[in-house]
Coordinates of C-alpha atoms and ligand atoms in Angstrom, one line a residue:
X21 CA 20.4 -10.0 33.3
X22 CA 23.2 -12.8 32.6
X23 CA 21.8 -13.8 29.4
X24 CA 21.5 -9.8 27.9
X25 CA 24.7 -10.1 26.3
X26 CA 23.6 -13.5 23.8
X27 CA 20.6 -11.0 22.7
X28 CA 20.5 -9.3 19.4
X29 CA 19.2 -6.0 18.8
X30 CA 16.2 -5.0 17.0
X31 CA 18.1 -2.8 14.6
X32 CA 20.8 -5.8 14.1
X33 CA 18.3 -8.1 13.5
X34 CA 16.3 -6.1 11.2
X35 CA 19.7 -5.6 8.9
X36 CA 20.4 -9.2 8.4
X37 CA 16.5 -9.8 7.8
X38 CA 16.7 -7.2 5.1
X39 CA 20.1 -8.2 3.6
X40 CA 18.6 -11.2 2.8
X41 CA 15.9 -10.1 1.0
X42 CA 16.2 -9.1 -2.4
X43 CA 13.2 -7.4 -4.6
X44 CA 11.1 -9.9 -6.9
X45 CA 11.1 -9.4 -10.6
X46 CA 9.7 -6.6 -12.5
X47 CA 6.8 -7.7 -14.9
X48 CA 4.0 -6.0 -16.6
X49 CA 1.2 -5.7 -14.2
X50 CA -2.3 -5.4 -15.6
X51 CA -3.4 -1.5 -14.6
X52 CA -6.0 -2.9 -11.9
X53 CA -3.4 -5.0 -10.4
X54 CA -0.9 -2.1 -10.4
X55 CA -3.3 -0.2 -7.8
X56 CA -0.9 0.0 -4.6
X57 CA 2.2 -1.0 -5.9
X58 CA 5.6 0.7 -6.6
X59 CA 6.2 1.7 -10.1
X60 CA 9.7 0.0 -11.0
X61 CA 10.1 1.9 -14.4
X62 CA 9.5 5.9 -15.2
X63 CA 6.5 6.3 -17.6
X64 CA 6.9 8.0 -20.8
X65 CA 3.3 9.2 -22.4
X66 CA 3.7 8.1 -26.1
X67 CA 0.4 10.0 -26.7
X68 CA -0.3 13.5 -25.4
X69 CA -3.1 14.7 -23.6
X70 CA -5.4 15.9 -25.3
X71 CA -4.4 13.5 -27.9
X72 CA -6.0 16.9 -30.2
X73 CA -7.6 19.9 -30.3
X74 CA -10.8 19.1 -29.1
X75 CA -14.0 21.9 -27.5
X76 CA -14.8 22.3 -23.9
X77 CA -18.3 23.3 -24.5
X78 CA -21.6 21.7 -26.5
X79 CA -21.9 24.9 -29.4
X80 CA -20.2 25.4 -32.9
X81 CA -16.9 25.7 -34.4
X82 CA -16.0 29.2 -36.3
X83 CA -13.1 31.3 -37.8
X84 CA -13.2 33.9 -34.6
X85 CA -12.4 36.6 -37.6
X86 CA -16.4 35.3 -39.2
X87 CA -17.9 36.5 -35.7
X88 CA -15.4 39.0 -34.1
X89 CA -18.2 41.6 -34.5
X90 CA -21.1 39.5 -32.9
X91 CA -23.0 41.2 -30.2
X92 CA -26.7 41.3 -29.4
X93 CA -27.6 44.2 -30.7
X94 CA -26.0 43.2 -34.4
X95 CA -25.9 39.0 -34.1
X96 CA -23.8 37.1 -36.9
X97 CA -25.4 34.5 -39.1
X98 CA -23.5 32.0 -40.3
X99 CA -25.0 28.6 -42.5
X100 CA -24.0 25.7 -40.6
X101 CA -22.4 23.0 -42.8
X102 CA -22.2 20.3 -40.5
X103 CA -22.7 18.5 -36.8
X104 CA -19.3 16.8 -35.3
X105 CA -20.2 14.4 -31.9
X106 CA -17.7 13.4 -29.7
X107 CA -15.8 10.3 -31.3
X108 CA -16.8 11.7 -34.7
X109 CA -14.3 13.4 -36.8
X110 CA -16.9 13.7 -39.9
X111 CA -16.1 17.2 -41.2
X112 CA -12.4 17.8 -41.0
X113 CA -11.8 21.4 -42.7
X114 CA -14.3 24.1 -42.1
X115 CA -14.8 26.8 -45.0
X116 CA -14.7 30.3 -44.4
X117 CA -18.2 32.0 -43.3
X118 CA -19.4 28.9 -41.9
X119 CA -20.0 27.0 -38.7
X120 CA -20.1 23.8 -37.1
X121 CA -22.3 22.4 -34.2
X122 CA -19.9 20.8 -32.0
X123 CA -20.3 18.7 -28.6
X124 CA -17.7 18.6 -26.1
X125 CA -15.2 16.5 -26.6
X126 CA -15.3 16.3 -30.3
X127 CA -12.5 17.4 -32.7
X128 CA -12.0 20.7 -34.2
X129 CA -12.1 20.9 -37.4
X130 CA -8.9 22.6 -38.8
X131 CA -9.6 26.4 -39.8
X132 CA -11.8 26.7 -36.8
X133 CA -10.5 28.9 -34.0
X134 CA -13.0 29.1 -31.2
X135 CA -16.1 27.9 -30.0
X136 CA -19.0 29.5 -29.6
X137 CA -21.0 27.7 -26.9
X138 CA -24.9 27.1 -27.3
X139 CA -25.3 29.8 -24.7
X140 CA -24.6 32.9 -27.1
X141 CA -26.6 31.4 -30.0
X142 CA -30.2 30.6 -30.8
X143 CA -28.9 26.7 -31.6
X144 CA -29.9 27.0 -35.3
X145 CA -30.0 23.8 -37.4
X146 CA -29.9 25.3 -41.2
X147 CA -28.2 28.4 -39.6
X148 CA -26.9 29.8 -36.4
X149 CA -27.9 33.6 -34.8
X150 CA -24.3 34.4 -33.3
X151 CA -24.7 37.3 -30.5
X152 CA -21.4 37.3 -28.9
X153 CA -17.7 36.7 -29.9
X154 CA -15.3 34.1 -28.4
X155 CA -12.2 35.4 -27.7
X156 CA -9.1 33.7 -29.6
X157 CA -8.7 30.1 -28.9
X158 CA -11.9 30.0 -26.6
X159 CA -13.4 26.9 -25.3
X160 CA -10.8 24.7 -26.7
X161 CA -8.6 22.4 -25.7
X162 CA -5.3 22.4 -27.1
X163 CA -3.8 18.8 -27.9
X164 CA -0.8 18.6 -25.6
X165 CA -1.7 21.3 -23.1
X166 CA -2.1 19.1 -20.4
X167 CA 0.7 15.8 -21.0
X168 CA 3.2 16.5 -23.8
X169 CA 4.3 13.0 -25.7
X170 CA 7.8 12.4 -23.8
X171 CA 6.6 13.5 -20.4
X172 CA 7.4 11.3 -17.7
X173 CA 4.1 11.0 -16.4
X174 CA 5.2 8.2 -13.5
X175 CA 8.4 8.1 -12.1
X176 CA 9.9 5.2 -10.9
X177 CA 9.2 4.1 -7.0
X178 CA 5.8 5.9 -6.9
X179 CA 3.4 4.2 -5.1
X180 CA 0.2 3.8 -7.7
X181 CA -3.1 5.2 -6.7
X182 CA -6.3 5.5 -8.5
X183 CA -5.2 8.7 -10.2
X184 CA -2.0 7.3 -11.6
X185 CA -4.2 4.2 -12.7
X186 CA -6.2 6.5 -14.5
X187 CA -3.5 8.9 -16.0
X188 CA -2.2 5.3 -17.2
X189 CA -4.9 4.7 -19.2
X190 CA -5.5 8.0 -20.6
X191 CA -2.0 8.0 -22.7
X192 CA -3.4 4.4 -23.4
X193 CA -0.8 1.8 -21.4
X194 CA -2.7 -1.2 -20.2
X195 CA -0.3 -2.4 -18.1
X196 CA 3.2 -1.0 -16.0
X197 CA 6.2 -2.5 -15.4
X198 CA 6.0 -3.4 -10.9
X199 CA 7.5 -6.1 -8.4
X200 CA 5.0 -8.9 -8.1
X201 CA 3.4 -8.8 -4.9
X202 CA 5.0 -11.2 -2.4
X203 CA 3.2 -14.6 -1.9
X204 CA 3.2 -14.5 2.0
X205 CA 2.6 -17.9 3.6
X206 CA 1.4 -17.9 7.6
X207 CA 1.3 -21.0 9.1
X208 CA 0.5 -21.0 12.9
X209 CA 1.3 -23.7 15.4
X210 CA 0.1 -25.0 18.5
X211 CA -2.2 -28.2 19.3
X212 CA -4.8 -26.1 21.2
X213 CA -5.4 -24.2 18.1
X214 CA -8.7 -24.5 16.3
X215 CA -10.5 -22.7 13.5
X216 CA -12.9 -20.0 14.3
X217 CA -16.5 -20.9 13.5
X218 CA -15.4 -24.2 15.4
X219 CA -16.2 -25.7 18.9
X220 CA -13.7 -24.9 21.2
X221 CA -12.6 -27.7 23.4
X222 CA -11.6 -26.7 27.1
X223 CA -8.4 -26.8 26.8
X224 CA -8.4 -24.8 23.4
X225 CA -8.0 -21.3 21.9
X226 CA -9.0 -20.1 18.9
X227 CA -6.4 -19.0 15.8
X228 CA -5.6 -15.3 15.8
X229 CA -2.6 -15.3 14.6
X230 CA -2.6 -16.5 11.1
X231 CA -5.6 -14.2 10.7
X232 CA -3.7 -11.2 12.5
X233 CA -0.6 -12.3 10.1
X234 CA -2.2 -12.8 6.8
X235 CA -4.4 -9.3 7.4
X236 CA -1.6 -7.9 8.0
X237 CA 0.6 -8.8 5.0
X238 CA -2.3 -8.1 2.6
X239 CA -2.9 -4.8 4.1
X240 CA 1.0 -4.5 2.9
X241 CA 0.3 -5.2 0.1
X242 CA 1.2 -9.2 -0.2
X243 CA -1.0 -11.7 -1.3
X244 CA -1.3 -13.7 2.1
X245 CA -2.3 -17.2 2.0
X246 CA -3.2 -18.3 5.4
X247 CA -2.6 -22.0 5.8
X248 CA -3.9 -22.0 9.5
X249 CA -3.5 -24.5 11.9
X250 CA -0.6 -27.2 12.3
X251 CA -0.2 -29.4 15.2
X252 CA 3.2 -29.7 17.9
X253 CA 4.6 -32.1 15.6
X254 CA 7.8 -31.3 13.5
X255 CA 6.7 -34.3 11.5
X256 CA 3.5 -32.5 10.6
X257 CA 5.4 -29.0 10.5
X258 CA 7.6 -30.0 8.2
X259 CA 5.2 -31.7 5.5
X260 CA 2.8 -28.5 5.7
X261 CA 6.0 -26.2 5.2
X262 CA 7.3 -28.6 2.7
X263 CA 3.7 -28.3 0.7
X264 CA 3.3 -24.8 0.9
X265 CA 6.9 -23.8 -0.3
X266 CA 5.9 -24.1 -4.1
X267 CA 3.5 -20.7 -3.7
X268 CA 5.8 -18.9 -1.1
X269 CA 7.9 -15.7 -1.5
X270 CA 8.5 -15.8 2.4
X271 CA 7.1 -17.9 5.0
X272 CA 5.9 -16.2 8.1
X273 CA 5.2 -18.7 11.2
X274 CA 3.4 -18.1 14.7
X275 CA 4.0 -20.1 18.0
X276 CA 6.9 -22.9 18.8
X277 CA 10.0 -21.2 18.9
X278 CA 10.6 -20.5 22.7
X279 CA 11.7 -22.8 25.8
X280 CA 9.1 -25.0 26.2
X281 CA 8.4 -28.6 25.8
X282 CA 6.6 -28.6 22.6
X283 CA 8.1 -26.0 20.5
X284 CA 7.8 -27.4 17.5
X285 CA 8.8 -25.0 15.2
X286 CA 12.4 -24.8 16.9
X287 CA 12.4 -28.1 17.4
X288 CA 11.5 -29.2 13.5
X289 CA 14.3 -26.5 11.6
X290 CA 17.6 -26.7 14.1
X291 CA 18.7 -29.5 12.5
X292 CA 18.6 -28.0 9.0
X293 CA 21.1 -25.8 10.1
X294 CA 19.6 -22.8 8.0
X295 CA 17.7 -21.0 10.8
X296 CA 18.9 -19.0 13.3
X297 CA 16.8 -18.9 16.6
X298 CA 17.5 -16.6 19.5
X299 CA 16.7 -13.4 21.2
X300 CA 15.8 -10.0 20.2
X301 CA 16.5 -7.1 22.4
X302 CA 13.2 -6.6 22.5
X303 CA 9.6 -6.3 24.3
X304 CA 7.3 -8.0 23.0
X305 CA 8.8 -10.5 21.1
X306 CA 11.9 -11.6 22.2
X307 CA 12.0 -15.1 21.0
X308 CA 12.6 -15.2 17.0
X309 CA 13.7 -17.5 14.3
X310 CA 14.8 -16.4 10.8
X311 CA 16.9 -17.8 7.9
X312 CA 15.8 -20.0 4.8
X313 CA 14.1 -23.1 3.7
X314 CA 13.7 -25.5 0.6
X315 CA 15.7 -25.6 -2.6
X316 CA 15.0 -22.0 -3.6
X317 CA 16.0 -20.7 -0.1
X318 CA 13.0 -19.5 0.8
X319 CA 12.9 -16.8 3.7
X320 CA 11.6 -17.6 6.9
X321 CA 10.4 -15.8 9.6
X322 CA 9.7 -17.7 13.5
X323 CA 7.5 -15.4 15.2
X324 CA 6.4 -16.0 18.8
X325 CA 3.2 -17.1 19.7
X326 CA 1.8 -14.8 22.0
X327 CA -0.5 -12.7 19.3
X328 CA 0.9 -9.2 21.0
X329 CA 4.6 -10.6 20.3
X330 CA 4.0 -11.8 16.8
X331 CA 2.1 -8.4 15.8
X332 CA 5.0 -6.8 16.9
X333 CA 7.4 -9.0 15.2
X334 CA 5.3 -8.6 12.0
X335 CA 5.8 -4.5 12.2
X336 CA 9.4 -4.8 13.0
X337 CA 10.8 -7.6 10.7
X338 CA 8.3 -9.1 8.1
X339 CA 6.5 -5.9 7.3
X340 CA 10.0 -4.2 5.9
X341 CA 11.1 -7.2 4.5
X342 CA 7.5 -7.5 2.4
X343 CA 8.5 -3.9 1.5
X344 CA 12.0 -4.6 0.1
X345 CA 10.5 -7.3 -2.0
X346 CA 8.3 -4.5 -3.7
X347 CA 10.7 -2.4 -4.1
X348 CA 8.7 0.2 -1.4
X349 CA 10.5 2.4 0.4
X350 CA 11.4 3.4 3.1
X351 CA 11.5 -0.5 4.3
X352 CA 10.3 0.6 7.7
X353 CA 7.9 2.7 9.3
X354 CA 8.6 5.9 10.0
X355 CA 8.3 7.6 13.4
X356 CA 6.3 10.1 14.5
X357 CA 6.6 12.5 17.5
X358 CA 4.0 12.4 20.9
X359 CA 4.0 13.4 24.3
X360 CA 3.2 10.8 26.6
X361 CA 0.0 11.2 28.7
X362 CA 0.5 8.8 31.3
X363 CA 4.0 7.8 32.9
X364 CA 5.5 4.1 31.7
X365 CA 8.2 1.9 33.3
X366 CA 10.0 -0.6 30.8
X367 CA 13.0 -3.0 31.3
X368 CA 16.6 -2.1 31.4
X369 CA 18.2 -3.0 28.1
X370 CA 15.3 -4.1 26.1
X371 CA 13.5 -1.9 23.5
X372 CA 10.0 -1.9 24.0
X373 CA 7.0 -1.2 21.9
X374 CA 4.4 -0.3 24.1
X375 CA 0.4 -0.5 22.7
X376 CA -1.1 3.1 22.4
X377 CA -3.5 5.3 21.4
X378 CA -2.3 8.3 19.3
X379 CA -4.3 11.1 18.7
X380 CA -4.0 14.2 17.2
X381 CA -5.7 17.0 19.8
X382 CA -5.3 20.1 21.1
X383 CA -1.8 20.8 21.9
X384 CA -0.8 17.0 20.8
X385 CA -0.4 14.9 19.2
X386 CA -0.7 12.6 22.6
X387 CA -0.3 8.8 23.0
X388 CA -2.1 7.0 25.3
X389 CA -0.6 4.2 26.8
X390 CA -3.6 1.3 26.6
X391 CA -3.7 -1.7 28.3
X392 CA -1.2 -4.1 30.1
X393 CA 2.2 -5.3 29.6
X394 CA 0.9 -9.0 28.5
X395 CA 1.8 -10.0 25.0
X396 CA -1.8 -12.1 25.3
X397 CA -3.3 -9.0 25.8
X398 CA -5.0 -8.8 21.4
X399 CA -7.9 -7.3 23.0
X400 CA -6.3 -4.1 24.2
X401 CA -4.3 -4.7 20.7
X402 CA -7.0 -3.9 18.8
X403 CA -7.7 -0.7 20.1
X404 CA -4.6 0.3 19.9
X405 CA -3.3 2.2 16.9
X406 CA 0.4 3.3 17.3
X407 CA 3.4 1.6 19.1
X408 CA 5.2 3.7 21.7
X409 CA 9.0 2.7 20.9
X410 CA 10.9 2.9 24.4
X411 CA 14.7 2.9 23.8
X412 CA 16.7 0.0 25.5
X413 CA 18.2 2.4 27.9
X414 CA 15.4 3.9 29.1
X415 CA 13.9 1.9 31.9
X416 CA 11.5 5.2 32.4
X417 CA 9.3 7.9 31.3
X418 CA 6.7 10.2 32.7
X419 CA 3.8 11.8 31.8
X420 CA 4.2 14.4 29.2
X421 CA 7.8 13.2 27.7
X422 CA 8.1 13.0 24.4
X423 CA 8.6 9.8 22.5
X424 CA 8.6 8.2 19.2
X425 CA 5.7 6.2 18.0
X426 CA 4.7 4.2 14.8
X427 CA 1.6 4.7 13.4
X428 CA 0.2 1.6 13.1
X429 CA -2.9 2.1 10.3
X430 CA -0.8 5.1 8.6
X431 CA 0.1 4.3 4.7
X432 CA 3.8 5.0 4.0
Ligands
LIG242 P1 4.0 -20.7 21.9 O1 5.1 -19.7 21.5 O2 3.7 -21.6 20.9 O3 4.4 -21.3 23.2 O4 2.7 -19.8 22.2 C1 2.7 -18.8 23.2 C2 1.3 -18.5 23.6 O5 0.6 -17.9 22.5 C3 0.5 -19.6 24.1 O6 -0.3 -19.2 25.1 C4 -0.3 -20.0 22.9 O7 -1.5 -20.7 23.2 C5 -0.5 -18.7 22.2 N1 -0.7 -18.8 20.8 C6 0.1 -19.5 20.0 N2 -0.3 -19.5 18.7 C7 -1.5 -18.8 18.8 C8 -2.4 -18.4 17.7 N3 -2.2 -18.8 16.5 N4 -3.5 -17.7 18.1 C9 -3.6 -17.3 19.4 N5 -2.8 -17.6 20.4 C10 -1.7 -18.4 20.1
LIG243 MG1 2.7 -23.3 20.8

């Protein structure tokens, strides 16, 4: 364990990753394009909700003192002087002794006090048969009763969903100030790669990885363009990186940065002297690059190839770095608690993130540890959905100890 010492930690790693990230700009985002991202301003309403007094109910307007006495037995008539549809503010004053037909939605007339709804009438054209009274203020609804102009309707940091898109456009905003989603670039390496949909060669493998990477930043909320596949050349590396830097908040890579022959990726950025490569303190995923590229310093992230290691990479670095550029906090995922079903063994010194099934059951929740050790292993990746996180001191647990696990599909 001679070379534990040049290692960094996860949690050291993931601070300098994060102190140089800064959040991208606040601009107006179209409501649609708001969905799922942070609010970086507190929302004011400028128009109150109900924007005015409007009825609840399809009947007619009246002065509740005209009707008060209405009952079966003794109806009210009353000569109806007009009809006011919803979007139709035709008859704005209502005389004394009279009523109006009114359809939900529609303004009151001032004067009027209550509705009567269709119900408690025998919906008279010329003249309405009234046989019960509305109590004060019924079946309307009062302009301001549910947003009051000046109410902060969205504070700043909330994540938007479809009912703060809608509440948006109710006091009439068409857009909100948020972070721009991160342009995410994923460029994978390797010369045995090929598309899928493609004939595989014998010697060749298919391209996860920029799939698993680009899904991955979308589903956090990036715009991922998945460049795909670039050969073990730094010559080639380096043009493709070069082209791509134009549309790229960060650049995530896969494959090339361990101790082979032909790791490109390594091989291609040590001399610019702006990347750091090393070791992480960590299992999957040991081998990592990170530090900046191009004129605008563009940040750059080295993931392993092995698809388990660069899935776990994603979770521990890129994903909270994507979430510092939107302003979304907290930048990591949160733990939850589990008991262990089945015992585990993990490496002295090393933190490791071991693939697991979390379920919430009877006396849980439980995680299930699933699969192998392998970092090849995307198979038993797949149906796993939480991360067991073993501490680097811990070289052991057993069945039924309680651990901390990340929730891999929960929103946070
Ligand atoms: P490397 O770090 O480039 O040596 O890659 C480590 C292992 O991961 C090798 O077995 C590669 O074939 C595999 N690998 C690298 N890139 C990918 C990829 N994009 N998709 C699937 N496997 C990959
Ligand atoms: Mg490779």
């Amino acid at each position: 364990m001679s070379e534990l010492p040049d290692l960094r930690s996860v949690d050291d790693h993931r601070a300098r990753v994060l102190e140089a990230i800064e959040p991208l700009a606040v601009y107006p985002q179209p409501l649609m394009e708001a969905l799922g991202l942070a609010a970086a301003e507190d929302v004011v309403a400028e128009v109150a909700l109900p924007s005015f007094d409007n009825s609840a109910m399809d009947g007619y307007a009246v002065r509740r003192e005209d009707v008060v006495t209405a009952s079966a037995e003794s109806p009210v008539h009353l000569p109806v002087v007009g009809e006011i549809g919803a979007g139709q503010d035709g008859l704005l004053a209502l005389p004394p002794g009279t009523a109006a037909k009114i359809m939900t939605g529609a303004p009151v007339p001032a004067g009027a006090d209550s509705v009567v709804p269709y119900e408690w009438t025998d919906r008279g054209v010329a003249q309405v048969r009234i046989e019960q009274a509305p109590g004060a203020a019924q079946h309307i609804r009062s302009a301001g009763e549910d947003v009051a102009v000046g109410d902060v309707i969205v504070s700043a940091g909330t994540v938007l969903g479809p009912r703060h898109v809608g509440l948006l456009a109710a006091v009439g905003r068409a857009t909100v100030g948020c972070r721009a989603r991160p342009r995410v670039v994923v460029l994978s390496t390797g010369s045995e790669l090929r598309d899928p949909g493609t004939q595989l060669a014998r010697d060749s493998i298919y391209d996860g990885n920029s799939f698993l990477l680009a899904a991955a930043a979308r589903r956090a909320g990036a715009i991922a363009y998945r460049v795909g596949i670039v050969p073990d050349e730094p010559r080639a590396f380096l043009d493709a990186l070069h082209d791509q830097l134009v549309r790229a908040d960060i650049v995530v890579t896969s494959g090339g940065v361990s101790q082979g022959d032909y790791d490109v990726v390594k091989e291609a950025l040590t001399p610019l002297g702006t990347v750091w490569f090393g070791g992480i303190r960590m299992q999957p995923g040991k081998p990592q690059g990170f530090g900046h590229v191009g004129e605008d310093r563009t940040p750059i992230f080295t993931l392993p190839g092995n698809p388990v290691s660069s899935y776990v990479s994603f979770e521990q670095f890129v994903l909270p770095a994507i979430r510092k550029l939107m302003g979304r906090t907290p930048y990591e995922r949160p733990t939850a608690p589990a008991r262990l079903t089945h015992a585990i063994a993990s490496p002295a010194g090393r933190r490791q993130l071991v693939r697991g099934e979390y379920d919430v059951d009877a006396g849980g929740p439980y995680v299930t540890p699933v699969g192998g050790h392998g970092s090849h292993l995307i198979g038993d990746l797949a149906s796993s959905n939480a991360l067991v996180v073993v501490p680097e001191d811990v070289t052991s647990l057993d069945a039924g100890a309680p651990v901390q696990v990340l929730r891999l599909d929960e929103e946070f």
